[in-house]
Coordinates of C-alpha atoms (C1' of nucleotides) in Angstrom, one line a residue:
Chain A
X20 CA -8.4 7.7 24.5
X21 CA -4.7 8.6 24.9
X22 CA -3.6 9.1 28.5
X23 CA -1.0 11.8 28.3
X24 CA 1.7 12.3 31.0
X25 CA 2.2 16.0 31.8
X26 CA 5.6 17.0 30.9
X27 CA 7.7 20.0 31.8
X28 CA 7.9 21.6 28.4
X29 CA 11.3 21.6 26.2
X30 CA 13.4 18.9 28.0
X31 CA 15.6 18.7 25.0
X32 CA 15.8 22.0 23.2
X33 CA 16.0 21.4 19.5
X34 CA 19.8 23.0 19.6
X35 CA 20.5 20.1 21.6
X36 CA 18.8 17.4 19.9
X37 CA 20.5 14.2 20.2
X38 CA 18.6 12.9 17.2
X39 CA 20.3 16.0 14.9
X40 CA 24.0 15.0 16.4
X41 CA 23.3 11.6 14.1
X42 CA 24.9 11.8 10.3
X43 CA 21.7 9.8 9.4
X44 CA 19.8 13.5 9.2
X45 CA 20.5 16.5 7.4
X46 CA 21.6 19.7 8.8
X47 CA 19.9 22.7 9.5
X48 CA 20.4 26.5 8.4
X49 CA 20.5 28.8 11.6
X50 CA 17.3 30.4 10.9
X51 CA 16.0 27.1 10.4
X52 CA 16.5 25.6 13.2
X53 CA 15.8 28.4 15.2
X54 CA 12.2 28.4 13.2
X55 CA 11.8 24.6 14.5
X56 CA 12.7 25.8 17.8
X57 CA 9.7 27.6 18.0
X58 CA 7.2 25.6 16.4
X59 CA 8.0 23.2 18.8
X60 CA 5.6 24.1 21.8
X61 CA 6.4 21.0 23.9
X62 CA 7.3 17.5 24.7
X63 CA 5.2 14.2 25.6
X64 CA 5.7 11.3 27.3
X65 CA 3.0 8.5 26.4
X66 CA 3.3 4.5 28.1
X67 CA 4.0 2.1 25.6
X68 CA 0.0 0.9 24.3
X69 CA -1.4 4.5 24.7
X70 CA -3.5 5.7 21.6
X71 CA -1.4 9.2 20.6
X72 CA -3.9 10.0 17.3
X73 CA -7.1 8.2 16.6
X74 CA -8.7 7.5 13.7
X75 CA -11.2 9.9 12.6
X76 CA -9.8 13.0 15.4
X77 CA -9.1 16.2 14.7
X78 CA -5.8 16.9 16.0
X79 CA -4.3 20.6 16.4
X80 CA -0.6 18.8 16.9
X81 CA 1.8 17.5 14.8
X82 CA 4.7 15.5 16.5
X83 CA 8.1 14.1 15.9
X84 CA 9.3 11.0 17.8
X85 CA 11.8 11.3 20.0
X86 CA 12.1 8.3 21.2
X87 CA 10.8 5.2 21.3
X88 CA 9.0 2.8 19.4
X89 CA 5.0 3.0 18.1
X90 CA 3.0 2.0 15.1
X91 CA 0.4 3.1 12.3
X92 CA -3.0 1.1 11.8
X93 CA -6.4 1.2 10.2
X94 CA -9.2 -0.8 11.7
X95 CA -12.3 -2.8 9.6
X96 CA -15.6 -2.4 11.7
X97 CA -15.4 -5.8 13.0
X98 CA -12.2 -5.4 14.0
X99 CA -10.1 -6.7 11.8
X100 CA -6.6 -4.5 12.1
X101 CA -3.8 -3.6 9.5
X102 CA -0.8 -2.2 10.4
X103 CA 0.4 -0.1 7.8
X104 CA 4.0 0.9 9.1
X105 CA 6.0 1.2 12.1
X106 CA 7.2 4.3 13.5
X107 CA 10.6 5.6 15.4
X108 CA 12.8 8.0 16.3
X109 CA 12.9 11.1 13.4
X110 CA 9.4 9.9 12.3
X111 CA 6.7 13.1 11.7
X112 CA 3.4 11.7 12.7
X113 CA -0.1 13.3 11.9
X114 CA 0.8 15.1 8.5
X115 CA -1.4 13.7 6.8
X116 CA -4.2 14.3 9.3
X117 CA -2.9 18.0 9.3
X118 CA -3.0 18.6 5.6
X119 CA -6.4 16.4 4.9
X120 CA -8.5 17.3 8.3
X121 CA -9.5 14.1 9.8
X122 CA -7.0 11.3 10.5
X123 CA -7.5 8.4 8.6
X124 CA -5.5 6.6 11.1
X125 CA -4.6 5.6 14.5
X126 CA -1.5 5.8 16.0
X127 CA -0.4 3.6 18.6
X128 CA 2.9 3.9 20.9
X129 CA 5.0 0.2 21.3
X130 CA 7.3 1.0 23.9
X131 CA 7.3 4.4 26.1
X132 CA 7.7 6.9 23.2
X133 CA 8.3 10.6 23.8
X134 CA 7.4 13.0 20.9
X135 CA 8.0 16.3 20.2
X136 CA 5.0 18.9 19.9
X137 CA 4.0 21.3 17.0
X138 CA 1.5 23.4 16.2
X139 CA -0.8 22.6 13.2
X140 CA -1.7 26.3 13.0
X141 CA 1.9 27.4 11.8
X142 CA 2.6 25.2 9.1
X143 CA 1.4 28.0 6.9
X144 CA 3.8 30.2 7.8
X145 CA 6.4 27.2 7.8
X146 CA 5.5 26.8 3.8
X147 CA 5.9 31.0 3.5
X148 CA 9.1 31.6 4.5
X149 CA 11.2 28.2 4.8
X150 CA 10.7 26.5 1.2
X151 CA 13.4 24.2 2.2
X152 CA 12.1 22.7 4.6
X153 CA 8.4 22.7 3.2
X154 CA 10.3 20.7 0.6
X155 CA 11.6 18.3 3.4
X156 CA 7.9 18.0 4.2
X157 CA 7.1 16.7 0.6
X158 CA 10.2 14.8 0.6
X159 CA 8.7 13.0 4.0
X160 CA 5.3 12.8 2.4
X161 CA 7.0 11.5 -0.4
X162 CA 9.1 8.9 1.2
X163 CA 6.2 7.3 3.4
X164 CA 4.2 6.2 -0.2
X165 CA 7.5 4.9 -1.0
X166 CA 7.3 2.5 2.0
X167 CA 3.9 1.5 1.7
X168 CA 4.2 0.8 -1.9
X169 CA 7.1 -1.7 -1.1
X170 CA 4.8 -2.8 1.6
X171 CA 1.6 -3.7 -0.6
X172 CA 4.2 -5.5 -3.2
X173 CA 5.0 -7.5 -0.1
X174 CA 1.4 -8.4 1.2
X175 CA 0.2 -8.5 -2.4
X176 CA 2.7 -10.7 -4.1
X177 CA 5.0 -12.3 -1.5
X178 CA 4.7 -16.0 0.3
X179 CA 4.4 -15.8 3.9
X180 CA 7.8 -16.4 4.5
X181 CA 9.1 -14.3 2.0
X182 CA 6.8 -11.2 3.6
X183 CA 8.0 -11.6 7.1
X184 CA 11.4 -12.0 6.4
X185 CA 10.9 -8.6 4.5
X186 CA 8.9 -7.2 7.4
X187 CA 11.9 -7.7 9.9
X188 CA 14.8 -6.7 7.8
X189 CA 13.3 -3.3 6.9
X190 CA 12.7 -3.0 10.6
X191 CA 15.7 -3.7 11.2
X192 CA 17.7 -1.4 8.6
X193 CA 15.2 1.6 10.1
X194 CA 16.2 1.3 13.6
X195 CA 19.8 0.7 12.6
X196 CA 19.9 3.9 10.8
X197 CA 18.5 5.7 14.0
X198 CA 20.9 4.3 16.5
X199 CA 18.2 1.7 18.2
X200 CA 20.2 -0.6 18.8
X201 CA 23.6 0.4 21.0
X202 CA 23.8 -2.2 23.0
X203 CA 24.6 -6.5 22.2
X204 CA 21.1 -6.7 21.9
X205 CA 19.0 -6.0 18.6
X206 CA 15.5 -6.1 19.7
X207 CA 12.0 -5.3 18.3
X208 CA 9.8 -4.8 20.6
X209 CA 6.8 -6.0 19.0
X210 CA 4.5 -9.2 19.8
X211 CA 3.7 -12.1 17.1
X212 CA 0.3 -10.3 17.1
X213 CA 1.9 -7.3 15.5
X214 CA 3.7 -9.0 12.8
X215 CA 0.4 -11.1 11.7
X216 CA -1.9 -7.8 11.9
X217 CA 1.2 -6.0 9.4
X218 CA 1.4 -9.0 7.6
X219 CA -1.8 -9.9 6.9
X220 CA -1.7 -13.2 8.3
X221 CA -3.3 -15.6 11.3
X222 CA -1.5 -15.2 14.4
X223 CA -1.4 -18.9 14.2
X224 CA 0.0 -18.7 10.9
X225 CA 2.5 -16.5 11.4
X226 CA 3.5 -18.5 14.7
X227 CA 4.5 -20.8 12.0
X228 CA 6.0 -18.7 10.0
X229 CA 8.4 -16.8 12.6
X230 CA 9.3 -20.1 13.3
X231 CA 11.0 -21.2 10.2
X232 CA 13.2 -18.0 10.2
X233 CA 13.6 -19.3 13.5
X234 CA 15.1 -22.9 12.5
X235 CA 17.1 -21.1 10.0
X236 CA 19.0 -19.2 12.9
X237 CA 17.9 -15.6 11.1
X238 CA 16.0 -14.9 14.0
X239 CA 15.2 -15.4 17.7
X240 CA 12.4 -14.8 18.9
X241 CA 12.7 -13.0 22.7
X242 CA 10.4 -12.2 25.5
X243 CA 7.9 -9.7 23.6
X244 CA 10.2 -9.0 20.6
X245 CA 12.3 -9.9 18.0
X246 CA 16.0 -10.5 18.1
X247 CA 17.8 -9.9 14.3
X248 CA 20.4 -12.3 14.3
X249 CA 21.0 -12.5 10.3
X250 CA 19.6 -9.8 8.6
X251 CA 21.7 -10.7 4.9
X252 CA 19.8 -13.7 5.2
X253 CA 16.6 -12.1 5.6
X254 CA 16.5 -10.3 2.8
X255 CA 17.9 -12.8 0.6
X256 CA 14.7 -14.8 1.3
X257 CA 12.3 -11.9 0.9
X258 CA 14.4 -11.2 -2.2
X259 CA 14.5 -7.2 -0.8
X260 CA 17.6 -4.8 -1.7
X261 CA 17.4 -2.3 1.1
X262 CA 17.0 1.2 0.8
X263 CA 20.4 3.3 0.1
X264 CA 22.0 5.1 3.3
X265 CA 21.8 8.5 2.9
X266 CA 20.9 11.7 4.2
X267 CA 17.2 12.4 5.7
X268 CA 15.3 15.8 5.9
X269 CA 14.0 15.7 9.6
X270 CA 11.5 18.1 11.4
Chain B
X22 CA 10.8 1.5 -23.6
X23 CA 8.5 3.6 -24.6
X24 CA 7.4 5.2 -27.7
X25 CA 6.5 8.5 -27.1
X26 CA 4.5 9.9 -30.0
X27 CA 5.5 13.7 -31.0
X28 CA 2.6 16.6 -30.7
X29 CA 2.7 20.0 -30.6
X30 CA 3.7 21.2 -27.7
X31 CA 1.2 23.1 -25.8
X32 CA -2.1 22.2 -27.5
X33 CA -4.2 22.9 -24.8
X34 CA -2.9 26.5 -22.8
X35 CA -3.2 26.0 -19.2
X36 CA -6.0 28.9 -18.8
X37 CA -8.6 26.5 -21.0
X38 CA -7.7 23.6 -18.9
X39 CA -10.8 21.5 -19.4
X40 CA -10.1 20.0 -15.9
X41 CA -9.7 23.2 -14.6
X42 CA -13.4 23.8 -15.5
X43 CA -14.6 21.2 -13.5
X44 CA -15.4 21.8 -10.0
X45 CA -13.6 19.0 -8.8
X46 CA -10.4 20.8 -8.5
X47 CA -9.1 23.9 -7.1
X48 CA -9.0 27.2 -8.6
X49 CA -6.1 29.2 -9.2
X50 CA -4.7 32.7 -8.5
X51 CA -3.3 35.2 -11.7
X52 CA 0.1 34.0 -10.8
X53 CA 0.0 30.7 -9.9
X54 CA -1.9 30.0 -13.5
X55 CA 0.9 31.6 -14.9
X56 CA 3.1 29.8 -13.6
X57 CA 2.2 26.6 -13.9
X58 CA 1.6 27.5 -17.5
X59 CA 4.9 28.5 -17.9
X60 CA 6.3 25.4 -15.7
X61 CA 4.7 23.3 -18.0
X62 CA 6.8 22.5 -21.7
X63 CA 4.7 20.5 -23.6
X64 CA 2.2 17.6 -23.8
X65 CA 2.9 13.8 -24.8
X66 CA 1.0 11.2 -26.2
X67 CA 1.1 7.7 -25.8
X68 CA -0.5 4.5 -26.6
X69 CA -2.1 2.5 -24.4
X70 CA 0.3 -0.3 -22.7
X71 CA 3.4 2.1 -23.2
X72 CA 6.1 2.3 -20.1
X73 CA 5.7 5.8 -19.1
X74 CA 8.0 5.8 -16.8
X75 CA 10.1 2.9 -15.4
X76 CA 11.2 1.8 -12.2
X77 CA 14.9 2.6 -11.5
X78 CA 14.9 5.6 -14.2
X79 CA 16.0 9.4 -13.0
X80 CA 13.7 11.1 -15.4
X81 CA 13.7 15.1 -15.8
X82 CA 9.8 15.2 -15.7
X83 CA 6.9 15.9 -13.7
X84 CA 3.3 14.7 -15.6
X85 CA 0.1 15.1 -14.8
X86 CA -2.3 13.3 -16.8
X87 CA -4.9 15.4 -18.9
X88 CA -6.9 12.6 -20.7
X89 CA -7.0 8.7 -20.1
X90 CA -6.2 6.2 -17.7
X91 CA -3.0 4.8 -16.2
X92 CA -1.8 2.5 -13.4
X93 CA 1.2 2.5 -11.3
X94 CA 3.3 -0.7 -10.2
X95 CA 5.8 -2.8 -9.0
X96 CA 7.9 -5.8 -9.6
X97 CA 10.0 -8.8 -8.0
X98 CA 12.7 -10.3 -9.4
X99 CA 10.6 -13.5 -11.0
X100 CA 8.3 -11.3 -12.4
X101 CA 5.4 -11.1 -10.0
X102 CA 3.4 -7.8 -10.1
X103 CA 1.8 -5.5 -7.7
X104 CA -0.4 -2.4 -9.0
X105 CA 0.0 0.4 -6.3
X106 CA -3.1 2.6 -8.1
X107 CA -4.6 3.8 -10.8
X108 CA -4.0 7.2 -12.7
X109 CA -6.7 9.4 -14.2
X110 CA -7.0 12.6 -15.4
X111 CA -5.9 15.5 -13.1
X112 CA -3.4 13.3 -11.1
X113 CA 0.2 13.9 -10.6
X114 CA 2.7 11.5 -11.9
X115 CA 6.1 11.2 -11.1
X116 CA 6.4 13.2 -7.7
X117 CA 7.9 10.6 -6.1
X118 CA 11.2 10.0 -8.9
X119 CA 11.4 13.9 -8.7
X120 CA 12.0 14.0 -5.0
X121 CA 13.9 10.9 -4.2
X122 CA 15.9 10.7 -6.8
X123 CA 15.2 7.6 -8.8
X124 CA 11.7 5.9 -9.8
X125 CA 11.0 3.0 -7.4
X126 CA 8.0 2.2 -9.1
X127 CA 6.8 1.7 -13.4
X128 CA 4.1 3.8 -15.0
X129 CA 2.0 2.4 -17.5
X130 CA -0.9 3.3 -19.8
X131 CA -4.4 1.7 -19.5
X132 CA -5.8 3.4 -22.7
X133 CA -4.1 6.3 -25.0
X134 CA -2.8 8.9 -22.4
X135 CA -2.2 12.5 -22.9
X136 CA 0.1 14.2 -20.9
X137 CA 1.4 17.4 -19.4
X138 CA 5.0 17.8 -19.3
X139 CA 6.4 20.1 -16.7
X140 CA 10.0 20.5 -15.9
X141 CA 11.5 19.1 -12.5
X142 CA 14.0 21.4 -12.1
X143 CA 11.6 24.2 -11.6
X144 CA 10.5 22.6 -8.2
X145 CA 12.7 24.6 -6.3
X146 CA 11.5 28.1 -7.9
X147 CA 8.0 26.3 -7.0
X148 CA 8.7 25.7 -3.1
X149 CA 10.4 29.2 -2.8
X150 CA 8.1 31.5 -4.8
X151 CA 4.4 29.5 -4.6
X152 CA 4.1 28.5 -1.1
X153 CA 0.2 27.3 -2.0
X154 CA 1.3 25.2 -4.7
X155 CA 3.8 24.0 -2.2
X156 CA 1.0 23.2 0.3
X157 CA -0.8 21.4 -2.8
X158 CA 2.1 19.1 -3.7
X159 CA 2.4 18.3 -0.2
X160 CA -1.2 17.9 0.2
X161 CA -1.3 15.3 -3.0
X162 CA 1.1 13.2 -1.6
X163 CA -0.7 12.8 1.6
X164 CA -3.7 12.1 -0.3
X165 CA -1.7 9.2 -2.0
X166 CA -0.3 7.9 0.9
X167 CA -4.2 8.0 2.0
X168 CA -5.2 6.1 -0.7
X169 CA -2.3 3.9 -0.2
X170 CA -3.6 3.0 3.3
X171 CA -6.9 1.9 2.4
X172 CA -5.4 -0.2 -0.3
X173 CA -3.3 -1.8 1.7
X174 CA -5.9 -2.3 4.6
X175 CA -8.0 -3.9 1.7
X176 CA -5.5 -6.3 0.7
X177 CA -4.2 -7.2 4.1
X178 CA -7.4 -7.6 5.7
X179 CA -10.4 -8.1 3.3
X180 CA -11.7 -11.6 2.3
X181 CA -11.6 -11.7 -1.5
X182 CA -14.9 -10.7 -3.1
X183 CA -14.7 -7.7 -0.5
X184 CA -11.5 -6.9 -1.6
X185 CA -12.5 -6.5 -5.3
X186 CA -15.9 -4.9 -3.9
X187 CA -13.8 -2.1 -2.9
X188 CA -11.7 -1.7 -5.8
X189 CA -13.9 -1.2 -8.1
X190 CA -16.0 0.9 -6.2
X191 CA -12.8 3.1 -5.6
X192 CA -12.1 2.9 -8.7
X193 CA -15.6 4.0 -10.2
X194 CA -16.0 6.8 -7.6
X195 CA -12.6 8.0 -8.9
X196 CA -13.5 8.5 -11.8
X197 CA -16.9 9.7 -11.8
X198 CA -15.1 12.5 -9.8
X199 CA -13.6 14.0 -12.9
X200 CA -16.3 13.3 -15.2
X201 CA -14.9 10.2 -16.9
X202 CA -18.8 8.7 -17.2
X203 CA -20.2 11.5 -19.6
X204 CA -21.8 8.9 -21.8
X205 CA -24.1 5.8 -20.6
X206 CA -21.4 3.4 -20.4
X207 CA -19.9 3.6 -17.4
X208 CA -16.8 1.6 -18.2
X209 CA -13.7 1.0 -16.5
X210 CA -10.9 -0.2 -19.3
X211 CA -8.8 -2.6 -17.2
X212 CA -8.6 -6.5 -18.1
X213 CA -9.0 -9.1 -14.7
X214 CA -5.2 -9.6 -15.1
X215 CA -5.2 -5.9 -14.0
X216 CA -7.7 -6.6 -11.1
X217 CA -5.9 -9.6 -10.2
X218 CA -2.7 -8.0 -9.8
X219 CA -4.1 -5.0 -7.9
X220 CA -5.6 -6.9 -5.4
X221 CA -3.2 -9.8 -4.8
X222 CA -5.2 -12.7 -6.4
X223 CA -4.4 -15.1 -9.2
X224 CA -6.0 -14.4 -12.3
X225 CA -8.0 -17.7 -11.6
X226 CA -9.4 -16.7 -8.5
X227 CA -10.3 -12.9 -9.5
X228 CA -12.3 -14.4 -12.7
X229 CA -14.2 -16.9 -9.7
X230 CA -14.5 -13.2 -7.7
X231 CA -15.5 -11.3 -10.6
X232 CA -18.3 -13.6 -11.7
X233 CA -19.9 -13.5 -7.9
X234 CA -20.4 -9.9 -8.3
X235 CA -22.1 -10.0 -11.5
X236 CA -24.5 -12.7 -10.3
X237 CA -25.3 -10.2 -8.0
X238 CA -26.2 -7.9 -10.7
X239 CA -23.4 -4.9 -9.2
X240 CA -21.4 -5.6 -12.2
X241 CA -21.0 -6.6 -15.8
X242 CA -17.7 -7.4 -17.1
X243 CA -17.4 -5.8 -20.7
X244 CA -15.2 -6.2 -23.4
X245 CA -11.7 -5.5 -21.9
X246 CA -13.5 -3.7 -19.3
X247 CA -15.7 -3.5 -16.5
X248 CA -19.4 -1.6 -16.2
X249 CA -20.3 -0.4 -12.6
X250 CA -24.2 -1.2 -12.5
X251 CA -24.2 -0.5 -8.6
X252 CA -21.9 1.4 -7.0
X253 CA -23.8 1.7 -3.4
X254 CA -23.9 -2.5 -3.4
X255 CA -20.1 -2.3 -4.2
X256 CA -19.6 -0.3 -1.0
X257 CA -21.9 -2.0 1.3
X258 CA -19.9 -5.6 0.5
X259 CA -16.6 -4.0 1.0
X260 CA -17.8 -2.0 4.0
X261 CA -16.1 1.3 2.5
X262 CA -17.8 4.4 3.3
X263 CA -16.3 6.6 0.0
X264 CA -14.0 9.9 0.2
X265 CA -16.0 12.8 1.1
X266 CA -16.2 14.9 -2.2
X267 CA -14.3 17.8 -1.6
X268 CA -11.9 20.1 -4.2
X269 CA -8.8 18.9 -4.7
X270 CA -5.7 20.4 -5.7
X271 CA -4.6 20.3 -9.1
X272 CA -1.2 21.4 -10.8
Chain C
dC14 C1' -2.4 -18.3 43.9
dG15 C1' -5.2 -16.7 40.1
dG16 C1' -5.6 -14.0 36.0
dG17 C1' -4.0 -12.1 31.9
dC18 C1' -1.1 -11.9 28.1
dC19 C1' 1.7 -14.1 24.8
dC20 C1' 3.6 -18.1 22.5
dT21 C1' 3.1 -22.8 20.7
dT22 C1' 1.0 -26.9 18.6
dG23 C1' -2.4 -30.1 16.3
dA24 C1' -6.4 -30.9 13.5
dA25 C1' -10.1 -30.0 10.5
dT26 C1' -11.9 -26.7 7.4
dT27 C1' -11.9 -23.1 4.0
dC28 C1' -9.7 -20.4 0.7
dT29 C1' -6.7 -19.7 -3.0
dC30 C1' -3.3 -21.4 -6.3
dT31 C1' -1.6 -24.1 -10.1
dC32 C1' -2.4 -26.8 -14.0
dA33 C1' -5.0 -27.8 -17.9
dA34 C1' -8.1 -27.1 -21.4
dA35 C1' -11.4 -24.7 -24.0
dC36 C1' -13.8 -20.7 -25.9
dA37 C1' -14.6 -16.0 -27.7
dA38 C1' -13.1 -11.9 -29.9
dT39 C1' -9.8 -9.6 -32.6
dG40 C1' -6.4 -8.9 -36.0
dT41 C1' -3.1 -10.4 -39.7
dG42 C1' -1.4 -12.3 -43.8
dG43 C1' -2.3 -15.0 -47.6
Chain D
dC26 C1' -12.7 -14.3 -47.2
dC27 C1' -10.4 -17.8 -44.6
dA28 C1' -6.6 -19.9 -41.7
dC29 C1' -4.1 -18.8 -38.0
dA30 C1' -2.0 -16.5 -34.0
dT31 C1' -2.9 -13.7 -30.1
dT32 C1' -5.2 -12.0 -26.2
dG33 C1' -8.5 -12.3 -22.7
dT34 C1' -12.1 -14.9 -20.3
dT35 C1' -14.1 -19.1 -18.4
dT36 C1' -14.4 -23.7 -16.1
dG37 C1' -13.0 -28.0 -13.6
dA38 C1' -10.0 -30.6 -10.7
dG39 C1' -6.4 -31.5 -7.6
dA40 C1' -2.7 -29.5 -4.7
dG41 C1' -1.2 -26.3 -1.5
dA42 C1' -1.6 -22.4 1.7
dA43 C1' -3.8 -20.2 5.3
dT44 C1' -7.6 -20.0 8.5
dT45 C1' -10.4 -21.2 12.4
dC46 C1' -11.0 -23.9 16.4
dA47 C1' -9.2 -25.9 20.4
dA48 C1' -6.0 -26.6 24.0
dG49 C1' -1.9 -26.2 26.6
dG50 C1' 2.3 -23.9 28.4
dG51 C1' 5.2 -20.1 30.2
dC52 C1' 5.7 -15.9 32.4
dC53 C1' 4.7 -11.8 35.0
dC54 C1' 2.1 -9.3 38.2
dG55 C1' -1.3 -8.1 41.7

DNA sequence: CGGGCCCTTGAATTCTCTCAAACAATGTGG
DNA sequence: CCACATTGTTTGAGAGAATTCAAGGGCCCG
């Protein structure tokens, strides 16, 4: 499985998170953050394809990503693959393998993604003496069902078209709101076979379809990813509103 | 919206929960029964096909459902429906609207529905006083999110007759779990418009689907219904291997 | 230079949808 | 009790969408 790079521990203390400096995520209380500080045992530094949680493990970890890009999937035995959402910077990963035992998922890094490390074991005491932020645990919880219910509405009830132009717009407005995207250059770095296996399309198919967003200049597609050049237009096709800015509990 | 018949409140006192009594769910502590009992403000009736909540709404409740079934869903612009899951009795409804804010998704119920009303603005005294209850409503919406997956894996990924395969033995697993099959008739009381929206087929197509399986002898499709006649056949089609039984929380 | 990975394209096939019509069961008002 | 409307199920046929199969091209890297 999941080749990990050894790491000195706590490159970026959490007082000096750069993710926390963003107004996208809410503030801490002292005691708080200081609690954080210490669940966090660790950092690691996976290569972009690395497995970081398989399906049916049991990890001890939970982790935050610190940077970088990586993606949630469930497999059919012959191998058929769904993507079931996309994660990046902010994102908790392996809660639900935490609360329920056994992942029920894989996780899989996109680009060279470096996460934060917490222990399992002190979730209980995180849920005893910090309500609030056992609350922003729910509120996390809460928010991913929120995603993949506007997901299955897509796969369930949208055309092709409609679904990827969806897909990449809420890409898109994610990595906005996390500061991906500095530079000139907004790029996703995901391959055609990503979209189709999140879509649930043919690669072929979705070729296709990537290719009409294409001819309508809402797109471009680069070398391994996916350049947003019209995101308005996107979701005026996929007929999707956006989620509404605000503040985000963050772990 | 909806008609929301009056009733006593309180008819049936937390401590002679009749869900409570099944070993399904978990047991409580002195205190956290008292709580809850004291969190919750009343019961609510309503007819089957009544809104109970509605998408966009910012409702002051928390429900979970004490008798009958339910289903939750969304919708586009022209109408087109997706249903994210079903609700039976012991499941928590409206989790989601009390943490974000607003309801992003409709509730609706399948057959008459009784409720249990609690308040939402005793969450907080929840998080801060009841740490396990905390972990539980945490743990729930994992276990949604779960569900959620596997739903959206089927949809994405499964041909169509595996796709139904699975929903309906999901569906009759459910609730066998909390004793909804006392009787003979094991009878699910959803129409194939229902199925059809749940699993991203036209009405046309799930009727084609539909009549397969009962060729097969796994199903019979009753009066505004559907009778499981073999669950394990169900499960071998769709290739799903069933949640292990295991308590569950219950609030 | 060869191999691997990804993107692209065309063609035939299969799946699913829409349209259209009919039937069964139920309930309502006369 | 019957005529009629309503809701849900069933069936056939043609159109449209998406899949599979097949092949070729570009690019990077060892």
């Amino acid at each position: 499985m999941a080749r990990f790079k050894a790491r000195n521990s706590k490159q970026t203390p959490c007082e000096q998170c750069p993710l926390r400096a963003l107004e996208h995520f809410r503030e801490f209380a002292p005691d708080e953050l200081a609690f954080v500080s210490n669940f966090k045992t660790g950092e690691l530094a996976v290569d972009a394809g690395t497995t970081i949680l398989a399906e049916g493990s049991h990890s001890a970890h939970l982790f935050t990503v610190l940077s970088g890009w990586g993606f949630r999937y469930k497999m059919l035995d012959d191998g058929r693959r769904q993507i079931l959402n996309y994660m990046m910077p902010g994102d908790l990963i392996g809660l639900q393998g935490s609360l329920i035992g056994e992942m029920q998922h894989s996780i899989e890094a996109l680009s060279p993604v470096i996460l934060c490390v917490f222990e399992r074991d002190k979730l209980g005491t995180l849920f005893r003496n910090y309500p609030d932020l056992a609350y922003d645990l729910t509120w996390i919880a809460a928010q991913e069902e929120r995603i993949l219910d506007e997901n299955l509405l897509s796969i369930g009830r949208r055309s092709a078209l409609e679904r990827a132009a969806y897909l990449l717009a809420f890409l898109y407005q994610r990595a906005r709101a996390v500061h991906l995207f500095k530079g000139a250059r907004v790029s996703i770095p995901i391959t055609q076979q990503h979209v189709a296996d999140t879509l649930g399309l043919s690669i072929v198919h979705t070729n296709k379809t990537l290719k009409k967003l294409g001819e309508r200049k809402l797109i471009r597609w680069a070398d391994r990813g996916c350049d947003i050049l019209d995101d308005k237009g996107l979701m005026k096709i996929s007929g999707w509103e956006g989620h509404p800015e605000r503040k985000r509990p963050f772990i």
